[in-house]
Amino acid sequence: MILVILPLQMLSGGMTPRDSMPEALQTIMLAAPTTHFVRLAQAILYRGAGLDVVWREFVAITALGVVFFSIALARFRGAVARAQN
């Protein structure tokens, strides 16, 4: 888990500004939910932003959650189907 979670946290923008990262890495990290969570949390905690400002991050986190859940569900169903045969 350390090999996955630590880089996600470091590259999400919570420890270092995303603007200082290369453009390609910034684009890749948009696929990580931690990036959107950090943006959302910083907007709320530092600027007192409301839902009208952070709704895009909510949508992004929800969409990524649905995608990852769907992949996990499909893999689980496949594993159950193989175990029953």
PDB file of N, CA, C and O in Angstrom:
ATOM      1  N   MET A   1       0.814  -1.191   0.000  1.00  0.00           N
ATOM      2  CA  MET A   1       0.000   0.000   0.000  1.00  0.00           C
ATOM      3  C   MET A   1       0.857   1.253   0.000  1.00  0.00           C
ATOM      4  O   MET A   1       0.462   2.253  -0.564  1.00  0.00           O
ATOM      5  N   ILE A   2       2.016   1.181   0.633  1.00  0.00           N
ATOM      6  CA  ILE A   2       2.875   2.358   0.683  1.00  0.00           C
ATOM      7  C   ILE A   2       3.322   2.745  -0.720  1.00  0.00           C
ATOM      8  O   ILE A   2       3.453   3.927  -1.032  1.00  0.00           O
ATOM      9  N   LEU A   3       3.523   1.763  -1.581  1.00  0.00           N
ATOM     10  CA  LEU A   3       3.961   2.052  -2.946  1.00  0.00           C
ATOM     11  C   LEU A   3       2.877   2.740  -3.770  1.00  0.00           C
ATOM     12  O   LEU A   3       3.170   3.346  -4.800  1.00  0.00           O
ATOM     13  N   VAL A   4       1.630   2.659  -3.350  1.00  0.00           N
ATOM     14  CA  VAL A   4       0.530   3.284  -4.086  1.00  0.00           C
ATOM     15  C   VAL A   4       0.060   4.565  -3.396  1.00  0.00           C
ATOM     16  O   VAL A   4      -0.048   5.617  -4.017  1.00  0.00           O
ATOM     17  N   ILE A   5      -0.224   4.479  -2.115  1.00  0.00           N
ATOM     18  CA  ILE A   5      -0.814   5.599  -1.387  1.00  0.00           C
ATOM     19  C   ILE A   5       0.148   6.781  -1.259  1.00  0.00           C
ATOM     20  O   ILE A   5      -0.249   7.926  -1.463  1.00  0.00           O
ATOM     21  N   LEU A   6       1.396   6.522  -0.911  1.00  0.00           N
ATOM     22  CA  LEU A   6       2.348   7.617  -0.714  1.00  0.00           C
ATOM     23  C   LEU A   6       2.557   8.462  -1.974  1.00  0.00           C
ATOM     24  O   LEU A   6       2.446   9.689  -1.907  1.00  0.00           O
ATOM     25  N   PRO A   7       2.804   7.853  -3.150  1.00  0.00           N
ATOM     26  CA  PRO A   7       2.919   8.693  -4.350  1.00  0.00           C
ATOM     27  C   PRO A   7       1.624   9.435  -4.688  1.00  0.00           C
ATOM     28  O   PRO A   7       1.668  10.584  -5.133  1.00  0.00           O
ATOM     29  N   LEU A   8       0.472   8.787  -4.479  1.00  0.00           N
ATOM     30  CA  LEU A   8      -0.792   9.477  -4.740  1.00  0.00           C
ATOM     31  C   LEU A   8      -0.929  10.714  -3.861  1.00  0.00           C
ATOM     32  O   LEU A   8      -1.356  11.770  -4.328  1.00  0.00           O
ATOM     33  N   GLN A   9      -0.572  10.581  -2.594  1.00  0.00           N
ATOM     34  CA  GLN A   9      -0.662  11.724  -1.685  1.00  0.00           C
ATOM     35  C   GLN A   9       0.334  12.813  -2.066  1.00  0.00           C
ATOM     36  O   GLN A   9       0.014  13.996  -2.041  1.00  0.00           O
ATOM     37  N   MET A  10       1.546  12.417  -2.406  1.00  0.00           N
ATOM     38  CA  MET A  10       2.573  13.401  -2.733  1.00  0.00           C
ATOM     39  C   MET A  10       2.267  14.143  -4.028  1.00  0.00           C
ATOM     40  O   MET A  10       2.551  15.335  -4.149  1.00  0.00           O
ATOM     41  N   LEU A  11       1.686  13.446  -4.997  1.00  0.00           N
ATOM     42  CA  LEU A  11       1.427  14.055  -6.297  1.00  0.00           C
ATOM     43  C   LEU A  11       0.043  14.688  -6.401  1.00  0.00           C
ATOM     44  O   LEU A  11      -0.291  15.277  -7.423  1.00  0.00           O
ATOM     45  N   SER A  12      -0.763  14.589  -5.358  1.00  0.00           N
ATOM     46  CA  SER A  12      -2.130  15.109  -5.414  1.00  0.00           C
ATOM     47  C   SER A  12      -2.197  16.625  -5.285  1.00  0.00           C
ATOM     48  O   SER A  12      -3.213  17.220  -5.616  1.00  0.00           O
ATOM     49  N   GLY A  13      -1.146  17.231  -4.799  1.00  0.00           N
ATOM     50  CA  GLY A  13      -1.156  18.675  -4.623  1.00  0.00           C
ATOM     51  C   GLY A  13      -1.294  19.078  -3.175  1.00  0.00           C
ATOM     52  O   GLY A  13      -1.340  20.265  -2.857  1.00  0.00           O
ATOM     53  N   GLY A  14      -1.363  18.137  -2.277  1.00  0.00           N
ATOM     54  CA  GLY A  14      -1.488  18.445  -0.859  1.00  0.00           C
ATOM     55  C   GLY A  14      -0.176  18.824  -0.220  1.00  0.00           C
ATOM     56  O   GLY A  14      -0.128  19.625   0.702  1.00  0.00           O
ATOM     57  N   MET A  15       0.917  18.241  -0.695  1.00  0.00           N
ATOM     58  CA  MET A  15       2.230  18.515  -0.119  1.00  0.00           C
ATOM     59  C   MET A  15       3.025  19.522  -0.938  1.00  0.00           C
ATOM     60  O   MET A  15       3.791  20.288  -0.391  1.00  0.00           O
ATOM     61  N   THR A  16       2.867  19.466  -2.232  1.00  0.00           N
ATOM     62  CA  THR A  16       3.539  20.413  -3.125  1.00  0.00           C
ATOM     63  C   THR A  16       2.505  20.954  -4.105  1.00  0.00           C
ATOM     64  O   THR A  16       1.539  20.264  -4.438  1.00  0.00           O
ATOM     65  N   PRO A  17       2.672  22.164  -4.561  1.00  0.00           N
ATOM     66  CA  PRO A  17       1.689  22.717  -5.505  1.00  0.00           C
ATOM     67  C   PRO A  17       1.693  21.964  -6.835  1.00  0.00           C
ATOM     68  O   PRO A  17       2.750  21.605  -7.356  1.00  0.00           O
ATOM     69  N   ARG A  18       0.510  21.699  -7.347  1.00  0.00           N
ATOM     70  CA  ARG A  18       0.395  20.998  -8.629  1.00  0.00           C
ATOM     71  C   ARG A  18       0.981  21.828  -9.762  1.00  0.00           C
ATOM     72  O   ARG A  18       1.446  21.287 -10.757  1.00  0.00           O
ATOM     73  N   ASP A  19       0.965  23.143  -9.637  1.00  0.00           N
ATOM     74  CA  ASP A  19       1.473  24.005 -10.702  1.00  0.00           C
ATOM     75  C   ASP A  19       2.975  23.840 -10.918  1.00  0.00           C
ATOM     76  O   ASP A  19       3.488  24.164 -11.981  1.00  0.00           O
ATOM     77  N   SER A  20       3.698  23.344  -9.911  1.00  0.00           N
ATOM     78  CA  SER A  20       5.142  23.161 -10.055  1.00  0.00           C
ATOM     79  C   SER A  20       5.494  21.834 -10.713  1.00  0.00           C
ATOM     80  O   SER A  20       6.660  21.556 -10.966  1.00  0.00           O
ATOM     81  N   MET A  21       4.489  21.004 -10.984  1.00  0.00           N
ATOM     82  CA  MET A  21       4.725  19.698 -11.616  1.00  0.00           C
ATOM     83  C   MET A  21       4.669  19.838 -13.136  1.00  0.00           C
ATOM     84  O   MET A  21       4.044  20.754 -13.650  1.00  0.00           O
ATOM     85  N   PRO A  22       5.294  18.906 -13.845  1.00  0.00           N
ATOM     86  CA  PRO A  22       5.200  18.930 -15.311  1.00  0.00           C
ATOM     87  C   PRO A  22       3.741  18.763 -15.769  1.00  0.00           C
ATOM     88  O   PRO A  22       2.939  18.127 -15.096  1.00  0.00           O
ATOM     89  N   GLU A  23       3.426  19.340 -16.912  1.00  0.00           N
ATOM     90  CA  GLU A  23       2.060  19.294 -17.441  1.00  0.00           C
ATOM     91  C   GLU A  23       1.550  17.864 -17.599  1.00  0.00           C
ATOM     92  O   GLU A  23       0.398  17.567 -17.294  1.00  0.00           O
ATOM     93  N   ALA A  24       2.405  16.971 -18.090  1.00  0.00           N
ATOM     94  CA  ALA A  24       1.986  15.583 -18.301  1.00  0.00           C
ATOM     95  C   ALA A  24       1.589  14.932 -16.990  1.00  0.00           C
ATOM     96  O   ALA A  24       0.583  14.213 -16.914  1.00  0.00           O
ATOM     97  N   LEU A  25       2.342  15.182 -15.939  1.00  0.00           N
ATOM     98  CA  LEU A  25       2.031  14.607 -14.626  1.00  0.00           C
ATOM     99  C   LEU A  25       0.757  15.207 -14.053  1.00  0.00           C
ATOM    100  O   LEU A  25      -0.046  14.496 -13.436  1.00  0.00           O
ATOM    101  N   GLN A  26       0.542  16.492 -14.265  1.00  0.00           N
ATOM    102  CA  GLN A  26      -0.704  17.124 -13.815  1.00  0.00           C
ATOM    103  C   GLN A  26      -1.904  16.476 -14.490  1.00  0.00           C
ATOM    104  O   GLN A  26      -2.917  16.215 -13.841  1.00  0.00           O
ATOM    105  N   THR A  27      -1.785  16.203 -15.767  1.00  0.00           N
ATOM    106  CA  THR A  27      -2.880  15.578 -16.513  1.00  0.00           C
ATOM    107  C   THR A  27      -3.132  14.160 -16.029  1.00  0.00           C
ATOM    108  O   THR A  27      -4.277  13.755 -15.837  1.00  0.00           O
ATOM    109  N   ILE A  28      -2.062  13.402 -15.808  1.00  0.00           N
ATOM    110  CA  ILE A  28      -2.211  12.024 -15.332  1.00  0.00           C
ATOM    111  C   ILE A  28      -2.866  12.001 -13.955  1.00  0.00           C
ATOM    112  O   ILE A  28      -3.728  11.172 -13.676  1.00  0.00           O
ATOM    113  N   MET A  29      -2.488  12.925 -13.101  1.00  0.00           N
ATOM    114  CA  MET A  29      -3.010  12.934 -11.728  1.00  0.00           C
ATOM    115  C   MET A  29      -4.473  13.358 -11.650  1.00  0.00           C
ATOM    116  O   MET A  29      -5.096  13.206 -10.603  1.00  0.00           O
ATOM    117  N   LEU A  30      -5.048  13.846 -12.736  1.00  0.00           N
ATOM    118  CA  LEU A  30      -6.482  14.136 -12.730  1.00  0.00           C
ATOM    119  C   LEU A  30      -7.314  12.862 -12.645  1.00  0.00           C
ATOM    120  O   LEU A  30      -8.490  12.913 -12.307  1.00  0.00           O
ATOM    121  N   ALA A  31      -6.699  11.706 -12.918  1.00  0.00           N
ATOM    122  CA  ALA A  31      -7.396  10.426 -12.802  1.00  0.00           C
ATOM    123  C   ALA A  31      -7.393   9.901 -11.372  1.00  0.00           C
ATOM    124  O   ALA A  31      -8.032   8.897 -11.090  1.00  0.00           O
ATOM    125  N   ALA A  32      -6.700  10.573 -10.473  1.00  0.00           N
ATOM    126  CA  ALA A  32      -6.632  10.140  -9.074  1.00  0.00           C
ATOM    127  C   ALA A  32      -7.640  10.921  -8.238  1.00  0.00           C
ATOM    128  O   ALA A  32      -7.688  12.151  -8.294  1.00  0.00           O
ATOM    129  N   PRO A  33      -8.442  10.233  -7.444  1.00  0.00           N
ATOM    130  CA  PRO A  33      -9.425  10.927  -6.615  1.00  0.00           C
ATOM    131  C   PRO A  33      -8.787  11.824  -5.561  1.00  0.00           C
ATOM    132  O   PRO A  33      -9.389  12.809  -5.147  1.00  0.00           O
ATOM    133  N   THR A  34      -7.562  11.518  -5.144  1.00  0.00           N
ATOM    134  CA  THR A  34      -6.923  12.335  -4.117  1.00  0.00           C
ATOM    135  C   THR A  34      -6.677  13.757  -4.608  1.00  0.00           C
ATOM    136  O   THR A  34      -6.756  14.701  -3.821  1.00  0.00           O
ATOM    137  N   THR A  35      -6.403  13.913  -5.880  1.00  0.00           N
ATOM    138  CA  THR A  35      -6.188  15.252  -6.435  1.00  0.00           C
ATOM    139  C   THR A  35      -7.440  16.103  -6.291  1.00  0.00           C
ATOM    140  O   THR A  35      -7.369  17.256  -5.856  1.00  0.00           O
ATOM    141  N   HIS A  36      -8.571  15.538  -6.618  1.00  0.00           N
ATOM    142  CA  HIS A  36      -9.825  16.292  -6.524  1.00  0.00           C
ATOM    143  C   HIS A  36     -10.212  16.544  -5.070  1.00  0.00           C
ATOM    144  O   HIS A  36     -10.739  17.600  -4.732  1.00  0.00           O
ATOM    145  N   PHE A  37      -9.928  15.571  -4.200  1.00  0.00           N
ATOM    146  CA  PHE A  37     -10.229  15.761  -2.790  1.00  0.00           C
ATOM    147  C   PHE A  37      -9.391  16.880  -2.195  1.00  0.00           C
ATOM    148  O   PHE A  37      -9.890  17.697  -1.419  1.00  0.00           O
ATOM    149  N   VAL A  38      -8.114  16.939  -2.553  1.00  0.00           N
ATOM    150  CA  VAL A  38      -7.242  18.006  -2.032  1.00  0.00           C
ATOM    151  C   VAL A  38      -7.735  19.364  -2.509  1.00  0.00           C
ATOM    152  O   VAL A  38      -7.800  20.318  -1.730  1.00  0.00           O
ATOM    153  N   ARG A  39      -8.111  19.465  -3.770  1.00  0.00           N
ATOM    154  CA  ARG A  39      -8.639  20.735  -4.286  1.00  0.00           C
ATOM    155  C   ARG A  39      -9.910  21.138  -3.542  1.00  0.00           C
ATOM    156  O   ARG A  39     -10.085  22.295  -3.154  1.00  0.00           O
ATOM    157  N   LEU A  40     -10.785  20.172  -3.326  1.00  0.00           N
ATOM    158  CA  LEU A  40     -12.044  20.417  -2.637  1.00  0.00           C
ATOM    159  C   LEU A  40     -11.783  20.846  -1.195  1.00  0.00           C
ATOM    160  O   LEU A  40     -12.332  21.847  -0.727  1.00  0.00           O
ATOM    161  N   ALA A  41     -10.950  20.104  -0.493  1.00  0.00           N
ATOM    162  CA  ALA A  41     -10.673  20.399   0.913  1.00  0.00           C
ATOM    163  C   ALA A  41      -9.991  21.749   1.076  1.00  0.00           C
ATOM    164  O   ALA A  41     -10.329  22.521   1.988  1.00  0.00           O
ATOM    165  N   GLN A  42      -9.040  22.059   0.211  1.00  0.00           N
ATOM    166  CA  GLN A  42      -8.355  23.344   0.313  1.00  0.00           C
ATOM    167  C   GLN A  42      -9.300  24.500   0.029  1.00  0.00           C
ATOM    168  O   GLN A  42      -9.241  25.537   0.691  1.00  0.00           O
ATOM    169  N   ALA A  43     -10.185  24.330  -0.929  1.00  0.00           N
ATOM    170  CA  ALA A  43     -11.138  25.399  -1.243  1.00  0.00           C
ATOM    171  C   ALA A  43     -12.067  25.648  -0.065  1.00  0.00           C
ATOM    172  O   ALA A  43     -12.349  26.801   0.280  1.00  0.00           O
ATOM    173  N   ILE A  44     -12.526  24.593   0.576  1.00  0.00           N
ATOM    174  CA  ILE A  44     -13.443  24.757   1.703  1.00  0.00           C
ATOM    175  C   ILE A  44     -12.714  25.276   2.936  1.00  0.00           C
ATOM    176  O   ILE A  44     -13.169  26.225   3.582  1.00  0.00           O
ATOM    177  N   LEU A  45     -11.579  24.672   3.263  1.00  0.00           N
ATOM    178  CA  LEU A  45     -10.875  25.034   4.494  1.00  0.00           C
ATOM    179  C   LEU A  45     -10.191  26.393   4.417  1.00  0.00           C
ATOM    180  O   LEU A  45     -10.214  27.161   5.376  1.00  0.00           O
ATOM    181  N   TYR A  46      -9.548  26.700   3.299  1.00  0.00           N
ATOM    182  CA  TYR A  46      -8.775  27.940   3.203  1.00  0.00           C
ATOM    183  C   TYR A  46      -9.608  29.131   2.754  1.00  0.00           C
ATOM    184  O   TYR A  46      -9.375  30.251   3.190  1.00  0.00           O
ATOM    185  N   ARG A  47     -10.561  28.901   1.874  1.00  0.00           N
ATOM    186  CA  ARG A  47     -11.310  30.025   1.309  1.00  0.00           C
ATOM    187  C   ARG A  47     -12.776  30.032   1.713  1.00  0.00           C
ATOM    188  O   ARG A  47     -13.512  30.936   1.329  1.00  0.00           O
ATOM    189  N   GLY A  48     -13.229  29.026   2.431  1.00  0.00           N
ATOM    190  CA  GLY A  48     -14.626  28.974   2.838  1.00  0.00           C
ATOM    191  C   GLY A  48     -15.571  28.834   1.659  1.00  0.00           C
ATOM    192  O   GLY A  48     -16.689  29.347   1.687  1.00  0.00           O
ATOM    193  N   ALA A  49     -15.142  28.141   0.630  1.00  0.00           N
ATOM    194  CA  ALA A  49     -15.929  28.005  -0.597  1.00  0.00           C
ATOM    195  C   ALA A  49     -17.190  27.189  -0.328  1.00  0.00           C
ATOM    196  O   ALA A  49     -17.204  26.269   0.480  1.00  0.00           O
ATOM    197  N   GLY A  50     -18.232  27.527  -1.053  1.00  0.00           N
ATOM    198  CA  GLY A  50     -19.486  26.805  -0.959  1.00  0.00           C
ATOM    199  C   GLY A  50     -19.604  25.785  -2.072  1.00  0.00           C
ATOM    200  O   GLY A  50     -18.694  25.595  -2.887  1.00  0.00           O
ATOM    201  N   LEU A  51     -20.753  25.132  -2.110  1.00  0.00           N
ATOM    202  CA  LEU A  51     -20.996  24.094  -3.104  1.00  0.00           C
ATOM    203  C   LEU A  51     -20.969  24.648  -4.526  1.00  0.00           C
ATOM    204  O   LEU A  51     -20.583  23.951  -5.458  1.00  0.00           O
ATOM    205  N   ASP A  52     -21.328  25.913  -4.695  1.00  0.00           N
ATOM    206  CA  ASP A  52     -21.316  26.506  -6.034  1.00  0.00           C
ATOM    207  C   ASP A  52     -19.905  26.609  -6.611  1.00  0.00           C
ATOM    208  O   ASP A  52     -19.729  26.674  -7.824  1.00  0.00           O
ATOM    209  N   VAL A  53     -18.888  26.566  -5.746  1.00  0.00           N
ATOM    210  CA  VAL A  53     -17.504  26.650  -6.206  1.00  0.00           C
ATOM    211  C   VAL A  53     -16.885  25.264  -6.373  1.00  0.00           C
ATOM    212  O   VAL A  53     -16.120  25.031  -7.311  1.00  0.00           O
ATOM    213  N   VAL A  54     -17.222  24.337  -5.500  1.00  0.00           N
ATOM    214  CA  VAL A  54     -16.550  23.033  -5.486  1.00  0.00           C
ATOM    215  C   VAL A  54     -17.373  21.913  -6.100  1.00  0.00           C
ATOM    216  O   VAL A  54     -16.994  20.744  -6.002  1.00  0.00           O
ATOM    217  N   TRP A  55     -18.444  22.228  -6.795  1.00  0.00           N
ATOM    218  CA  TRP A  55     -19.289  21.172  -7.341  1.00  0.00           C
ATOM    219  C   TRP A  55     -18.563  20.327  -8.377  1.00  0.00           C
ATOM    220  O   TRP A  55     -18.817  19.139  -8.505  1.00  0.00           O
ATOM    221  N   ARG A  56     -17.624  20.912  -9.098  1.00  0.00           N
ATOM    222  CA  ARG A  56     -16.877  20.140 -10.107  1.00  0.00           C
ATOM    223  C   ARG A  56     -16.041  19.040  -9.463  1.00  0.00           C
ATOM    224  O   ARG A  56     -15.946  17.929  -9.982  1.00  0.00           O
ATOM    225  N   GLU A  57     -15.429  19.363  -8.310  1.00  0.00           N
ATOM    226  CA  GLU A  57     -14.649  18.352  -7.604  1.00  0.00           C
ATOM    227  C   GLU A  57     -15.552  17.241  -7.073  1.00  0.00           C
ATOM    228  O   GLU A  57     -15.191  16.070  -7.113  1.00  0.00           O
ATOM    229  N   PHE A  58     -16.745  17.606  -6.576  1.00  0.00           N
ATOM    230  CA  PHE A  58     -17.707  16.591  -6.129  1.00  0.00           C
ATOM    231  C   PHE A  58     -18.091  15.665  -7.281  1.00  0.00           C
ATOM    232  O   PHE A  58     -18.137  14.443  -7.122  1.00  0.00           O
ATOM    233  N   VAL A  59     -18.359  16.233  -8.429  1.00  0.00           N
ATOM    234  CA  VAL A  59     -18.730  15.431  -9.600  1.00  0.00           C
ATOM    235  C   VAL A  59     -17.565  14.537 -10.016  1.00  0.00           C
ATOM    236  O   VAL A  59     -17.762  13.351 -10.323  1.00  0.00           O
ATOM    237  N   ALA A  60     -16.346  15.074 -10.015  1.00  0.00           N
ATOM    238  CA  ALA A  60     -15.180  14.284 -10.407  1.00  0.00           C
ATOM    239  C   ALA A  60     -14.952  13.124  -9.442  1.00  0.00           C
ATOM    240  O   ALA A  60     -14.698  11.989  -9.868  1.00  0.00           O
ATOM    241  N   ILE A  61     -15.049  13.388  -8.136  1.00  0.00           N
ATOM    242  CA  ILE A  61     -14.856  12.326  -7.152  1.00  0.00           C
ATOM    243  C   ILE A  61     -15.946  11.271  -7.291  1.00  0.00           C
ATOM    244  O   ILE A  61     -15.673  10.062  -7.231  1.00  0.00           O
ATOM    245  N   THR A  62     -17.173  11.700  -7.500  1.00  0.00           N
ATOM    246  CA  THR A  62     -18.279  10.752  -7.667  1.00  0.00           C
ATOM    247  C   THR A  62     -18.086   9.908  -8.925  1.00  0.00           C
ATOM    248  O   THR A  62     -18.268   8.685  -8.895  1.00  0.00           O
ATOM    249  N   ALA A  63     -17.706  10.534 -10.022  1.00  0.00           N
ATOM    250  CA  ALA A  63     -17.497   9.800 -11.275  1.00  0.00           C
ATOM    251  C   ALA A  63     -16.357   8.793 -11.139  1.00  0.00           C
ATOM    252  O   ALA A  63     -16.483   7.638 -11.574  1.00  0.00           O
ATOM    253  N   LEU A  64     -15.264   9.208 -10.544  1.00  0.00           N
ATOM    254  CA  LEU A  64     -14.151   8.279 -10.341  1.00  0.00           C
ATOM    255  C   LEU A  64     -14.561   7.140  -9.412  1.00  0.00           C
ATOM    256  O   LEU A  64     -14.182   5.986  -9.625  1.00  0.00           O
ATOM    257  N   GLY A  65     -15.337   7.446  -8.391  1.00  0.00           N
ATOM    258  CA  GLY A  65     -15.828   6.402  -7.490  1.00  0.00           C
ATOM    259  C   GLY A  65     -16.701   5.395  -8.209  1.00  0.00           C
ATOM    260  O   GLY A  65     -16.585   4.184  -7.990  1.00  0.00           O
ATOM    261  N   VAL A  66     -17.584   5.881  -9.076  1.00  0.00           N
ATOM    262  CA  VAL A  66     -18.451   4.980  -9.846  1.00  0.00           C
ATOM    263  C   VAL A  66     -17.623   4.100 -10.777  1.00  0.00           C
ATOM    264  O   VAL A  66     -17.861   2.894 -10.887  1.00  0.00           O
ATOM    265  N   VAL A  67     -16.639   4.674 -11.429  1.00  0.00           N
ATOM    266  CA  VAL A  67     -15.786   3.898 -12.345  1.00  0.00           C
ATOM    267  C   VAL A  67     -15.017   2.824 -11.583  1.00  0.00           C
ATOM    268  O   VAL A  67     -15.028   1.646 -11.959  1.00  0.00           O
ATOM    269  N   PHE A  68     -14.351   3.211 -10.483  1.00  0.00           N
ATOM    270  CA  PHE A  68     -13.571   2.242  -9.716  1.00  0.00           C
ATOM    271  C   PHE A  68     -14.462   1.185  -9.079  1.00  0.00           C
ATOM    272  O   PHE A  68     -14.111   0.012  -9.022  1.00  0.00           O
ATOM    273  N   PHE A  69     -15.644   1.573  -8.606  1.00  0.00           N
ATOM    274  CA  PHE A  69     -16.573   0.604  -8.026  1.00  0.00           C
ATOM    275  C   PHE A  69     -17.056  -0.380  -9.087  1.00  0.00           C
ATOM    276  O   PHE A  69     -17.151  -1.575  -8.823  1.00  0.00           O
ATOM    277  N   SER A  70     -17.352   0.114 -10.273  1.00  0.00           N
ATOM    278  CA  SER A  70     -17.815  -0.761 -11.355  1.00  0.00           C
ATOM    279  C   SER A  70     -16.745  -1.771 -11.749  1.00  0.00           C
ATOM    280  O   SER A  70     -17.044  -2.952 -11.973  1.00  0.00           O
ATOM    281  N   ILE A  71     -15.505  -1.322 -11.816  1.00  0.00           N
ATOM    282  CA  ILE A  71     -14.402  -2.243 -12.129  1.00  0.00           C
ATOM    283  C   ILE A  71     -14.255  -3.290 -11.035  1.00  0.00           C
ATOM    284  O   ILE A  71     -14.123  -4.485 -11.317  1.00  0.00           O
ATOM    285  N   ALA A  72     -14.304  -2.864  -9.782  1.00  0.00           N
ATOM    286  CA  ALA A  72     -14.176  -3.806  -8.671  1.00  0.00           C
ATOM    287  C   ALA A  72     -15.339  -4.792  -8.652  1.00  0.00           C
ATOM    288  O   ALA A  72     -15.136  -5.990  -8.412  1.00  0.00           O
ATOM    289  N   LEU A  73     -16.539  -4.316  -8.914  1.00  0.00           N
ATOM    290  CA  LEU A  73     -17.712  -5.194  -8.934  1.00  0.00           C
ATOM    291  C   LEU A  73     -17.617  -6.226 -10.052  1.00  0.00           C
ATOM    292  O   LEU A  73     -17.910  -7.405  -9.848  1.00  0.00           O
ATOM    293  N   ALA A  74     -17.181  -5.796 -11.212  1.00  0.00           N
ATOM    294  CA  ALA A  74     -17.031  -6.723 -12.336  1.00  0.00           C
ATOM    295  C   ALA A  74     -15.976  -7.782 -12.026  1.00  0.00           C
ATOM    296  O   ALA A  74     -16.175  -8.974 -12.309  1.00  0.00           O
ATOM    297  N   ARG A  75     -14.878  -7.376 -11.437  1.00  0.00           N
ATOM    298  CA  ARG A  75     -13.836  -8.344 -11.071  1.00  0.00           C
ATOM    299  C   ARG A  75     -14.327  -9.299  -9.995  1.00  0.00           C
ATOM    300  O   ARG A  75     -14.032 -10.491 -10.029  1.00  0.00           O
ATOM    301  N   PHE A  76     -15.089  -8.788  -9.028  1.00  0.00           N
ATOM    302  CA  PHE A  76     -15.628  -9.639  -7.969  1.00  0.00           C
ATOM    303  C   PHE A  76     -16.612 -10.654  -8.527  1.00  0.00           C
ATOM    304  O   PHE A  76     -16.555 -11.841  -8.185  1.00  0.00           O
ATOM    305  N   ARG A  77     -17.500 -10.205  -9.389  1.00  0.00           N
ATOM    306  CA  ARG A  77     -18.457 -11.116  -9.997  1.00  0.00           C
ATOM    307  C   ARG A  77     -17.770 -12.186 -10.823  1.00  0.00           C
ATOM    308  O   ARG A  77     -18.159 -13.334 -10.852  1.00  0.00           O
ATOM    309  N   GLY A  78     -16.715 -11.796 -11.525  1.00  0.00           N
ATOM    310  CA  GLY A  78     -15.949 -12.770 -12.301  1.00  0.00           C
ATOM    311  C   GLY A  78     -15.271 -13.797 -11.401  1.00  0.00           C
ATOM    312  O   GLY A  78     -15.246 -14.990 -11.703  1.00  0.00           O
ATOM    313  N   ALA A  79     -14.743 -13.338 -10.271  1.00  0.00           N
ATOM    314  CA  ALA A  79     -14.086 -14.256  -9.338  1.00  0.00           C
ATOM    315  C   ALA A  79     -15.102 -15.207  -8.720  1.00  0.00           C
ATOM    316  O   ALA A  79     -14.839 -16.406  -8.554  1.00  0.00           O
ATOM    317  N   VAL A  80     -16.291 -14.719  -8.399  1.00  0.00           N
ATOM    318  CA  VAL A  80     -17.339 -15.565  -7.834  1.00  0.00           C
ATOM    319  C   VAL A  80     -17.793 -16.583  -8.867  1.00  0.00           C
ATOM    320  O   VAL A  80     -17.988 -17.762  -8.564  1.00  0.00           O
ATOM    321  N   ALA A  81     -17.948 -16.147 -10.107  1.00  0.00           N
ATOM    322  CA  ALA A  81     -18.384 -17.056 -11.171  1.00  0.00           C
ATOM    323  C   ALA A  81     -17.341 -18.161 -11.409  1.00  0.00           C
ATOM    324  O   ALA A  81     -17.695 -19.318 -11.604  1.00  0.00           O
ATOM    325  N   ARG A  82     -16.055 -17.800 -11.367  1.00  0.00           N
ATOM    326  CA  ARG A  82     -15.002 -18.805 -11.542  1.00  0.00           C
ATOM    327  C   ARG A  82     -14.956 -19.768 -10.359  1.00  0.00           C
ATOM    328  O   ARG A  82     -14.682 -20.954 -10.522  1.00  0.00           O
ATOM    329  N   ALA A  83     -15.236 -19.273  -9.164  1.00  0.00           N
ATOM    330  CA  ALA A  83     -15.195 -20.129  -7.963  1.00  0.00           C
ATOM    331  C   ALA A  83     -16.364 -21.116  -7.956  1.00  0.00           C
ATOM    332  O   ALA A  83     -16.239 -22.213  -7.408  1.00  0.00           O
ATOM    333  N   GLN A  84     -17.473 -20.746  -8.558  1.00  0.00           N
ATOM    334  CA  GLN A  84     -18.642 -21.623  -8.577  1.00  0.00           C
ATOM    335  C   GLN A  84     -18.518 -22.728  -9.607  1.00  0.00           C
ATOM    336  O   GLN A  84     -19.198 -23.728  -9.537  1.00  0.00           O
ATOM    337  N   ASN A  85     -17.663 -22.543 -10.593  1.00  0.00           N
ATOM    338  CA  ASN A  85     -17.495 -23.563 -11.654  1.00  0.00           C
ATOM    339  C   ASN A  85     -16.535 -24.575 -11.220  1.00  0.00           C
ATOM    340  O   ASN A  85     -16.018 -25.237 -10.770  1.00  0.00           O
TER     341      ASN A  85
END
